[in-house]
Amino acid sequence: LNCAALSVPCIGYEYADTQRMCHPELSVPLNDLLAVKKMINRLKNEPGFYDDCAWEAKNGYDKYYSETNFKRVMNDNINKILGDE
């Protein structure tokens, strides 16, 4: 999540919500080291891939985890619990 906030691409396991939401192109199955190696090579060698992943990371962070959005989601959840929809 910290990497996404700073627009830094991060390879990680797809089971983590923050990974899937902020770094979908860099999410890999658990223990799939071949997939990790492919992602590293793409980030290093494929023109524009690093920049695309950096933009996607920051966009995912802003969309799902920014302070403004976090407050809205939490207020919605509290209202649902309290029945004040």
PDB file of C-alpha atoms in Angstrom:
ATOM      1  CA  LEU A   1       0.000   0.000   0.000  1.00  0.00           C
ATOM      2  CA  ASN A   2       2.860   2.375   0.775  1.00  0.00           C
ATOM      3  CA  CYS A   3       4.402   1.672  -2.623  1.00  0.00           C
ATOM      4  CA  ALA A   4       1.096   2.432  -4.342  1.00  0.00           C
ATOM      5  CA  ALA A   5       0.778   5.736  -2.482  1.00  0.00           C
ATOM      6  CA  LEU A   6       4.215   6.688  -3.839  1.00  0.00           C
ATOM      7  CA  SER A   7       3.549   5.361  -7.381  1.00  0.00           C
ATOM      8  CA  VAL A   8       6.102   2.575  -7.002  1.00  0.00           C
ATOM      9  CA  PRO A   9       5.240  -0.690  -8.790  1.00  0.00           C
ATOM     10  CA  CYS A  10       5.296  -3.663  -6.431  1.00  0.00           C
ATOM     11  CA  ILE A  11       5.164  -7.374  -7.225  1.00  0.00           C
ATOM     12  CA  GLY A  12       3.154  -9.311  -4.672  1.00  0.00           C
ATOM     13  CA  TYR A  13       0.776 -12.167  -4.030  1.00  0.00           C
ATOM     14  CA  GLU A  14      -2.669 -11.863  -5.556  1.00  0.00           C
ATOM     15  CA  TYR A  15      -4.477 -12.970  -2.377  1.00  0.00           C
ATOM     16  CA  ALA A  16      -3.809  -9.592  -0.730  1.00  0.00           C
ATOM     17  CA  ASP A  17      -6.592  -7.097  -1.398  1.00  0.00           C
ATOM     18  CA  THR A  18      -4.232  -4.135  -1.516  1.00  0.00           C
ATOM     19  CA  GLN A  19      -2.038  -5.922  -4.045  1.00  0.00           C
ATOM     20  CA  ARG A  20      -4.903  -6.830  -6.393  1.00  0.00           C
ATOM     21  CA  MET A  21      -6.480  -3.393  -6.164  1.00  0.00           C
ATOM     22  CA  CYS A  22      -3.337  -1.292  -6.561  1.00  0.00           C
ATOM     23  CA  HIS A  23      -0.997  -3.553  -8.534  1.00  0.00           C
ATOM     24  CA  PRO A  24      -3.210  -5.872 -10.593  1.00  0.00           C
ATOM     25  CA  GLU A  25      -0.660  -6.356 -13.381  1.00  0.00           C
ATOM     26  CA  LEU A  26       1.970  -7.313 -10.811  1.00  0.00           C
ATOM     27  CA  SER A  27      -0.124  -9.701  -8.731  1.00  0.00           C
ATOM     28  CA  VAL A  28       1.092 -13.291  -8.826  1.00  0.00           C
ATOM     29  CA  PRO A  29      -0.173 -16.609  -7.451  1.00  0.00           C
ATOM     30  CA  LEU A  30       1.264 -17.796  -4.146  1.00  0.00           C
ATOM     31  CA  ASN A  31       4.782 -19.246  -4.542  1.00  0.00           C
ATOM     32  CA  ASP A  32       4.832 -18.747  -8.336  1.00  0.00           C
ATOM     33  CA  LEU A  33       8.453 -17.657  -8.641  1.00  0.00           C
ATOM     34  CA  LEU A  34       8.381 -18.029 -12.430  1.00  0.00           C
ATOM     35  CA  ALA A  35       5.616 -15.406 -12.582  1.00  0.00           C
ATOM     36  CA  VAL A  36       7.696 -13.135 -10.336  1.00  0.00           C
ATOM     37  CA  LYS A  37      10.686 -13.523 -12.645  1.00  0.00           C
ATOM     38  CA  LYS A  38       8.521 -12.646 -15.668  1.00  0.00           C
ATOM     39  CA  MET A  39       7.210  -9.523 -13.917  1.00  0.00           C
ATOM     40  CA  ILE A  40      10.737  -8.406 -13.036  1.00  0.00           C
ATOM     41  CA  ASN A  41      11.817  -8.832 -16.652  1.00  0.00           C
ATOM     42  CA  ARG A  42       8.781  -6.929 -17.927  1.00  0.00           C
ATOM     43  CA  LEU A  43       9.387  -4.052 -15.508  1.00  0.00           C
ATOM     44  CA  LYS A  44      13.023  -3.885 -16.530  1.00  0.00           C
ATOM     45  CA  ASN A  45      12.775  -4.456 -20.286  1.00  0.00           C
ATOM     46  CA  GLU A  46       9.301  -3.679 -21.625  1.00  0.00           C
ATOM     47  CA  PRO A  47       9.031  -0.017 -22.658  1.00  0.00           C
ATOM     48  CA  GLY A  48       6.312   1.809 -20.769  1.00  0.00           C
ATOM     49  CA  PHE A  49       5.353  -1.122 -18.520  1.00  0.00           C
ATOM     50  CA  TYR A  50       6.976   0.348 -15.399  1.00  0.00           C
ATOM     51  CA  ASP A  51       5.280   3.711 -15.991  1.00  0.00           C
ATOM     52  CA  ASP A  52       1.910   2.067 -16.646  1.00  0.00           C
ATOM     53  CA  CYS A  53       2.205   0.042 -13.439  1.00  0.00           C
ATOM     54  CA  ALA A  54       3.265   3.138 -11.484  1.00  0.00           C
ATOM     55  CA  TRP A  55       0.217   5.063 -12.736  1.00  0.00           C
ATOM     56  CA  GLU A  56      -2.086   2.115 -12.020  1.00  0.00           C
ATOM     57  CA  ALA A  57      -0.693   1.800  -8.485  1.00  0.00           C
ATOM     58  CA  LYS A  58      -1.279   5.471  -7.646  1.00  0.00           C
ATOM     59  CA  ASN A  59      -4.714   5.408  -9.269  1.00  0.00           C
ATOM     60  CA  GLY A  60      -5.694   2.304  -7.268  1.00  0.00           C
ATOM     61  CA  TYR A  61      -4.472   3.911  -4.074  1.00  0.00           C
ATOM     62  CA  ASP A  62      -6.412   7.098  -4.736  1.00  0.00           C
ATOM     63  CA  LYS A  63      -9.543   5.183  -5.728  1.00  0.00           C
ATOM     64  CA  TYR A  64      -9.655   2.715  -2.846  1.00  0.00           C
ATOM     65  CA  TYR A  65      -7.411   3.918  -0.028  1.00  0.00           C
ATOM     66  CA  SER A  66      -7.175   7.716  -0.057  1.00  0.00           C
ATOM     67  CA  GLU A  67      -8.172   9.427   3.185  1.00  0.00           C
ATOM     68  CA  THR A  68     -11.298  10.925   1.622  1.00  0.00           C
ATOM     69  CA  ASN A  69     -12.470   7.598   0.255  1.00  0.00           C
ATOM     70  CA  PHE A  70     -11.577   5.783   3.478  1.00  0.00           C
ATOM     71  CA  LYS A  71     -13.731   8.182   5.494  1.00  0.00           C
ATOM     72  CA  ARG A  72     -16.653   7.755   3.096  1.00  0.00           C
ATOM     73  CA  VAL A  73     -16.457   3.955   3.182  1.00  0.00           C
ATOM     74  CA  MET A  74     -16.146   3.885   6.981  1.00  0.00           C
ATOM     75  CA  ASN A  75     -19.112   6.257   7.403  1.00  0.00           C
ATOM     76  CA  ASP A  76     -21.183   4.112   5.042  1.00  0.00           C
ATOM     77  CA  ASN A  77     -20.280   0.973   7.002  1.00  0.00           C
ATOM     78  CA  ILE A  78     -21.068   2.602  10.365  1.00  0.00           C
ATOM     79  CA  ASN A  79     -24.416   3.818   9.037  1.00  0.00           C
ATOM     80  CA  LYS A  80     -25.240   0.292   7.825  1.00  0.00           C
ATOM     81  CA  ILE A  81     -24.404  -1.158  11.230  1.00  0.00           C
ATOM     82  CA  LEU A  82     -26.450   1.477  13.036  1.00  0.00           C
ATOM     83  CA  GLY A  83     -29.284   1.246  10.531  1.00  0.00           C
ATOM     84  CA  ASP A  84     -29.060   4.927   9.573  1.00  0.00           C
ATOM     85  CA  GLU A  85     -28.834   4.401   5.846  1.00  0.00           C
TER      86      GLU A  85
END
